[in-house]
Short mmCIF file of C-alpha atoms in Angstrom, two decimals:
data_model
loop_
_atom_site.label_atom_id
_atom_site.label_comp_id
_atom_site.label_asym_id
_atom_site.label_seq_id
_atom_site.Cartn_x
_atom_site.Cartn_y
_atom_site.Cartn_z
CA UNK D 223 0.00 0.00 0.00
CA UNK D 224 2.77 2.51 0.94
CA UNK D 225 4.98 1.31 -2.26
CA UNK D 226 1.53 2.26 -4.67
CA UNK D 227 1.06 5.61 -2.39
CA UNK D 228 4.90 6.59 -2.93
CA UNK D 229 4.02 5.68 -7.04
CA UNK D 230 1.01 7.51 -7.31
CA UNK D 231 2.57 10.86 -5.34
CA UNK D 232 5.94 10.17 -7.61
CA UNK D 233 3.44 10.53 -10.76
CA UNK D 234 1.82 13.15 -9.74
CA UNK D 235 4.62 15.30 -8.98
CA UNK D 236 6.43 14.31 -12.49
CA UNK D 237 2.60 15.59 -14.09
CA UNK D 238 3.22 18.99 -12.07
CA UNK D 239 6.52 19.56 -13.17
CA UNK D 240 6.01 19.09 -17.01
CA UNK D 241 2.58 21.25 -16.42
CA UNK D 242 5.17 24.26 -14.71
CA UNK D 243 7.64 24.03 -17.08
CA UNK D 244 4.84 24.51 -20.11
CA UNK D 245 3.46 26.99 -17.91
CA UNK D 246 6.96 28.71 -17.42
CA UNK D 247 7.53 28.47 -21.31
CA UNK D 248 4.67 30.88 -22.43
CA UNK D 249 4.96 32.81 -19.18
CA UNK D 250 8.36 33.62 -20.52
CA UNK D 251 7.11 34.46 -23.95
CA UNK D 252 4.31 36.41 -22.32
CA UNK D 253 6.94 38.45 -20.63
CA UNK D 254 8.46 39.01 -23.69
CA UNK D 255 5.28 40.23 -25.42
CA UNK D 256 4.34 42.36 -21.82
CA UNK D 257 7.74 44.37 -22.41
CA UNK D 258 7.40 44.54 -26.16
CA UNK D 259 4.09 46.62 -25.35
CA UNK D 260 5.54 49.03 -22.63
CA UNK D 261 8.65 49.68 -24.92
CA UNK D 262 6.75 50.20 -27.86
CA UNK D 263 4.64 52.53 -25.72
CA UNK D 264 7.24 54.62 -24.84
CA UNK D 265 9.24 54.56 -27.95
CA UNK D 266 7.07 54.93 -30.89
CA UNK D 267 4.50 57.35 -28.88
CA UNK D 268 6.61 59.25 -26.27
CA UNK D 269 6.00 62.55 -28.19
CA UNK D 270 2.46 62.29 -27.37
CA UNK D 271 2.86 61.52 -23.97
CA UNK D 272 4.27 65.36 -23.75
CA UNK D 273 1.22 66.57 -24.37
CA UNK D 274 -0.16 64.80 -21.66
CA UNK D 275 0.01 66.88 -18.00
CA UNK D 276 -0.19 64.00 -16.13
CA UNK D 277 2.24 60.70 -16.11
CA UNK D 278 -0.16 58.27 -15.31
CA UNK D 279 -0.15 56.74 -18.91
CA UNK D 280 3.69 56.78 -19.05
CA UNK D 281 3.61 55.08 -15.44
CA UNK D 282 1.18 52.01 -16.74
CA UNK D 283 3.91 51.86 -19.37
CA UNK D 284 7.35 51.84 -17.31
CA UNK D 285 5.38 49.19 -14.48
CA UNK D 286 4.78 46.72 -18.23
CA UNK D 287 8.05 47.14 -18.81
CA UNK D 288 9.30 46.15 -15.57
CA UNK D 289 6.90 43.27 -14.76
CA UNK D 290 7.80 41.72 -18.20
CA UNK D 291 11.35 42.27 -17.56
CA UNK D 292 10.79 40.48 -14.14
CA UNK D 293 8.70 37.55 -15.94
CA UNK D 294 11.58 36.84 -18.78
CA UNK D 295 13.71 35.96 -15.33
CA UNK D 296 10.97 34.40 -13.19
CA UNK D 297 10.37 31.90 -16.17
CA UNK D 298 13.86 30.79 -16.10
CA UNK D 299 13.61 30.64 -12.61
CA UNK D 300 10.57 28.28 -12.55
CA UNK D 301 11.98 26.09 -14.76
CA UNK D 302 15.28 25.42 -12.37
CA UNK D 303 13.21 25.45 -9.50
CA UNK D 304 10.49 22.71 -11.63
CA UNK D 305 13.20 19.82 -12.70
CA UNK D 306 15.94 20.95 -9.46
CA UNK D 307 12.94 20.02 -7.24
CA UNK D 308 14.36 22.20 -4.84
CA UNK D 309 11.72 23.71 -2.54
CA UNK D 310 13.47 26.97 -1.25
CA UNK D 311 13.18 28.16 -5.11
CA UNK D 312 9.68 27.11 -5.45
CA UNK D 313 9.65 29.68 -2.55
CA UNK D 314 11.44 32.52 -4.19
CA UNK D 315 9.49 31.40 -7.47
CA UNK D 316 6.18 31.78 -6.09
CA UNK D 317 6.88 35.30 -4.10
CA UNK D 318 8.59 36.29 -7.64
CA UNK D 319 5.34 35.48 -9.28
CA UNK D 320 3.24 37.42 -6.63
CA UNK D 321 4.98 40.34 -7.14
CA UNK D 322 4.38 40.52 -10.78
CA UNK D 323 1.13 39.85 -10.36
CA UNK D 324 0.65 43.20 -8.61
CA UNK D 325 2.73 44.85 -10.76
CA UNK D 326 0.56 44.00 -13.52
CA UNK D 327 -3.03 44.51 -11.42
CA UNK D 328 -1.21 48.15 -10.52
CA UNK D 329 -0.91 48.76 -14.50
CA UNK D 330 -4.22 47.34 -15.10
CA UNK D 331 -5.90 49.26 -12.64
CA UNK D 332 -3.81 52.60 -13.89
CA UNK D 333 -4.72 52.31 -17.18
CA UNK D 334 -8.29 52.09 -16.21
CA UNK D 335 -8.64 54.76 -13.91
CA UNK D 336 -6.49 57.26 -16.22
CA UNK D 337 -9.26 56.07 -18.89
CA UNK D 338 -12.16 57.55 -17.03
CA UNK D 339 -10.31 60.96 -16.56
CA UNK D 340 -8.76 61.53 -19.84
CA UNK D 341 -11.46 63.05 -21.51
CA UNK D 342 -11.53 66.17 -18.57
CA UNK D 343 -7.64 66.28 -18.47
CA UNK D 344 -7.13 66.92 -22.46
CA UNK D 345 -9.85 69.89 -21.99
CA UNK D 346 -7.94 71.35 -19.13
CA UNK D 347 -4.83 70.91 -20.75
CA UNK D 348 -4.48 70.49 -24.39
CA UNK D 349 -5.46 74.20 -25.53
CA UNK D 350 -3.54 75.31 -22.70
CA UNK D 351 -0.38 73.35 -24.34
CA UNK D 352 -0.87 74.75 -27.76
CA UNK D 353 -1.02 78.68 -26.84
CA UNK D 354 1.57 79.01 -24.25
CA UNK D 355 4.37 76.13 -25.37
CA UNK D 356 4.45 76.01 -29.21
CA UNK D 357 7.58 77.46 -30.72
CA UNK D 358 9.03 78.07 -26.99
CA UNK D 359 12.59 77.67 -26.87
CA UNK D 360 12.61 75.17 -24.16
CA UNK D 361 9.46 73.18 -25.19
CA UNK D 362 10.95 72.33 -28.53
CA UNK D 363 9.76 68.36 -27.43
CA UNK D 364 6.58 70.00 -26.93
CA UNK D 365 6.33 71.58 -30.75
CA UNK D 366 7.84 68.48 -32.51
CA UNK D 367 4.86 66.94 -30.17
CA UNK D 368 1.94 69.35 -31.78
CA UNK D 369 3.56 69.24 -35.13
CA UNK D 370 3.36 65.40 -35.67
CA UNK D 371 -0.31 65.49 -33.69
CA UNK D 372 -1.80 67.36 -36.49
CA UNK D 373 0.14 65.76 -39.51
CA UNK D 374 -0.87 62.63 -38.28
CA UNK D 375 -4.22 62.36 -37.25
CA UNK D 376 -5.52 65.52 -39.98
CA UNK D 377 -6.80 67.82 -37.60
CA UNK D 378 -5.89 71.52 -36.25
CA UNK D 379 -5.87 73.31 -33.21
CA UNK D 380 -6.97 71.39 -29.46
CA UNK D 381 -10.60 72.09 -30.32
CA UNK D 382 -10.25 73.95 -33.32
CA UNK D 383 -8.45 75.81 -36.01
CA UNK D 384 -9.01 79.14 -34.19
CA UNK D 385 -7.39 77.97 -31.06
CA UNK D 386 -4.11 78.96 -32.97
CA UNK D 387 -5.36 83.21 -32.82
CA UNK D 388 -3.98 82.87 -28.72
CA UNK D 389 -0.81 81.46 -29.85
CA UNK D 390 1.69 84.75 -30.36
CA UNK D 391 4.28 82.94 -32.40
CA UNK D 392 1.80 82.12 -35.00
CA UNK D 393 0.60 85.64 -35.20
CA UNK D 394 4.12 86.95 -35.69
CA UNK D 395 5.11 85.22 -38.47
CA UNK D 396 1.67 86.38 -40.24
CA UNK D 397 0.33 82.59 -40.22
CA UNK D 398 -3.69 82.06 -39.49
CA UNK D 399 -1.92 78.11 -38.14
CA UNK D 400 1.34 76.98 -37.73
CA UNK D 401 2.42 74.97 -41.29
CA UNK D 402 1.58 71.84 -39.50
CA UNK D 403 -2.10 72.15 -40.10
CA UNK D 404 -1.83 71.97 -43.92
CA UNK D 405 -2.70 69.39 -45.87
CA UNK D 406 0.19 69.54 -48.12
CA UNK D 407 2.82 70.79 -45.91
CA UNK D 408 5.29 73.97 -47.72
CA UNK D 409 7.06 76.95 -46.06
CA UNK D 410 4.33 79.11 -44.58
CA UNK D 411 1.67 77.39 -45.93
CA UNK D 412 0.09 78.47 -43.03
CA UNK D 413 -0.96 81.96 -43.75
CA UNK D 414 -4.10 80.77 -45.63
CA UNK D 415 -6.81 79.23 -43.18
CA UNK D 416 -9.03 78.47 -45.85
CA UNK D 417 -10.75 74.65 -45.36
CA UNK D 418 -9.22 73.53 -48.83
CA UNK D 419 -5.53 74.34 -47.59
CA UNK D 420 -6.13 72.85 -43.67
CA UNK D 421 -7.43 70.36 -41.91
CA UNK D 422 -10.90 71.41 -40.63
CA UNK D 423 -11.95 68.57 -38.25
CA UNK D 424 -14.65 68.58 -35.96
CA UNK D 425 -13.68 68.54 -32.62
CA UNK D 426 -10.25 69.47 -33.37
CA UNK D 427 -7.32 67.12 -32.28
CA UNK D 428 -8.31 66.80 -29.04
CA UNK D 429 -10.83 63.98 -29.93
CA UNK D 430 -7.93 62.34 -32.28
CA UNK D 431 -5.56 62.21 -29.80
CA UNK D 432 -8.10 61.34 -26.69
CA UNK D 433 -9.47 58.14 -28.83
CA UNK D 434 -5.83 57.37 -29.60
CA UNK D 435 -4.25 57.25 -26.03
CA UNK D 436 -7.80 55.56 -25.21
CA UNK D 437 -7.02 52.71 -27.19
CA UNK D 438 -3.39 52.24 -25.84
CA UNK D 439 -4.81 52.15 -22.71
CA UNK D 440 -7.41 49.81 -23.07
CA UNK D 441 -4.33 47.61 -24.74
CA UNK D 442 -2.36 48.06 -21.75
CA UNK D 443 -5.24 47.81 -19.14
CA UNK D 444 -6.52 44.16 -20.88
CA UNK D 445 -2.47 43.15 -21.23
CA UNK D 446 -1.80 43.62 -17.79
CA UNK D 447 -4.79 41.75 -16.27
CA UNK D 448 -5.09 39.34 -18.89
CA UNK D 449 -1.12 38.40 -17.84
CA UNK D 450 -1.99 38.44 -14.08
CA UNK D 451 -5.05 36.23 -14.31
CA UNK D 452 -2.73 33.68 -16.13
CA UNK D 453 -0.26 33.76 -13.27
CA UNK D 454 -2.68 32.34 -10.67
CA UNK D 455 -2.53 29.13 -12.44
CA UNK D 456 0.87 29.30 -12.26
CA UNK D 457 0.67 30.01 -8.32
CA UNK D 458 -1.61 27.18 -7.78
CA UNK D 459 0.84 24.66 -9.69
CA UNK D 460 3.57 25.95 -7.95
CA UNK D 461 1.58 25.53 -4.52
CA UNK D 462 0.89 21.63 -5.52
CA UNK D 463 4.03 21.28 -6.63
CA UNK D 464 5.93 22.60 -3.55
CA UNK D 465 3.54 20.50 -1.34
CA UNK D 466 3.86 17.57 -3.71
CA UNK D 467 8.09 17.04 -2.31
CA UNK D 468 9.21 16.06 0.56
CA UNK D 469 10.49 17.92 3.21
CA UNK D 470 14.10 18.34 2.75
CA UNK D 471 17.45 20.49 3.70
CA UNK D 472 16.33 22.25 0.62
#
């Protein structure tokens, strides 16, 4: 009886090993695909997130980065502790795991809650941006910022073309818009605010850029959490698996 109970616990424990170290394989490559999405957040968009007063969106960002940094090691980790059957880095494995898992609810949560406020904080802010920073010596990140805002997404101005009259640069150099706003973008092509030279969008770039970081963040809210709920599997194999082995000087 005690020779089919040691069989049975030495199968099981071989089954939660192999279903850890699968585990541990896509948790690495989840890591890898966590990081790619915080670098690629901050890389390819970090002129918009100048235009944004608050650094909530570049914080949900920088915590991906980390947690999939963290999860590229923790899967190596696993896998050592999985086939060394050593239950002191099962341990460290399974508080490693933990703390990603907040990381990544912290991200989650941060991306949500910036979601809700957005809308309020680009109204506040946005205009504000355009009229006092644009063409300022030392917010030349913030002009390269507004310049590739309204080549990109079409539009002019935070609400509108006519948010550019309170800008004093623009009226100095006898443009109705900076050149940014044209369609077909020449040496003060701005002087003519006529619809068929500029962009003429309702709502102005404030809705283009608000629907754009809205969608990042919905990205980054549903990688985070969608990461974190796939860890507690992981947690409860590790938990079996640790409970599984003996009691050892390991």
């Amino acid at each position: 009886m005690g020779v089919y109970e040691e069989k049975k616990q030495t199968c099981g424990t071989i089954c939660l090993k192999y279903l850890l170290f699968t585990f541990n394989f896509f948790f690495w490559l989840a890591g890898v695909v966590v990081m790619g999405v915080g670098v690629w957040t901050l890389l390819e968009k970090s002129d918009y997130i100048s235009l944004l007063p608050s650094k909530t969106y570049a914080a949900s960002a920088y915590i991906l980065v980390l947690a999939g940094a963290i999860v590229m090691v923790t899967g190596v980790l696993g896998c050592c502790a999985t086939f060394k059957e050593q239950r002191r880095l099962l341990r460290v494995y399974f508080v490693l795991l933990l703390c990603i898992f907040l990381l990544e609810v912290l991200a989650g949560v941060l991306a949500y809650i910036y979601y809700q406020q957005l809308n309020e904080e680009l109204k506040l802010n946005l205009k504000e941006t355009l009229i006092r920073k644009y063409e300022v010596g030392s917010y030349e990140h913030i002009t390269r910022a507004v310049d590739k805002l309204q080549q990109e997404f079409k539009c002019c101005g935070s609400n509108s073309s006519s948010d550019w009259k309170e800008n004093s640069w623009v009226m100095d150099t006898g443009r109705k818009v900076p050149d940014s706003c044209c369609k077909t973008l020449t040496e003060k092509c701005g002087v003519r605010d006529h619809p068929s030279n500029i962009y003429k969008v309702e709502g102005g770039c404030i809705t283009k850029l608000e629907k754009f970081i809205q969608d990042h963040l919905k990205i980054i809210g549903a990688v985070g959490i969608g990461i974190a709920c796939v860890q507690i599997v992981g947690m409860v194999f590790t938990c079996c698996l640790y409970r599984s082995l003996k009691e050892g000087p390991y």
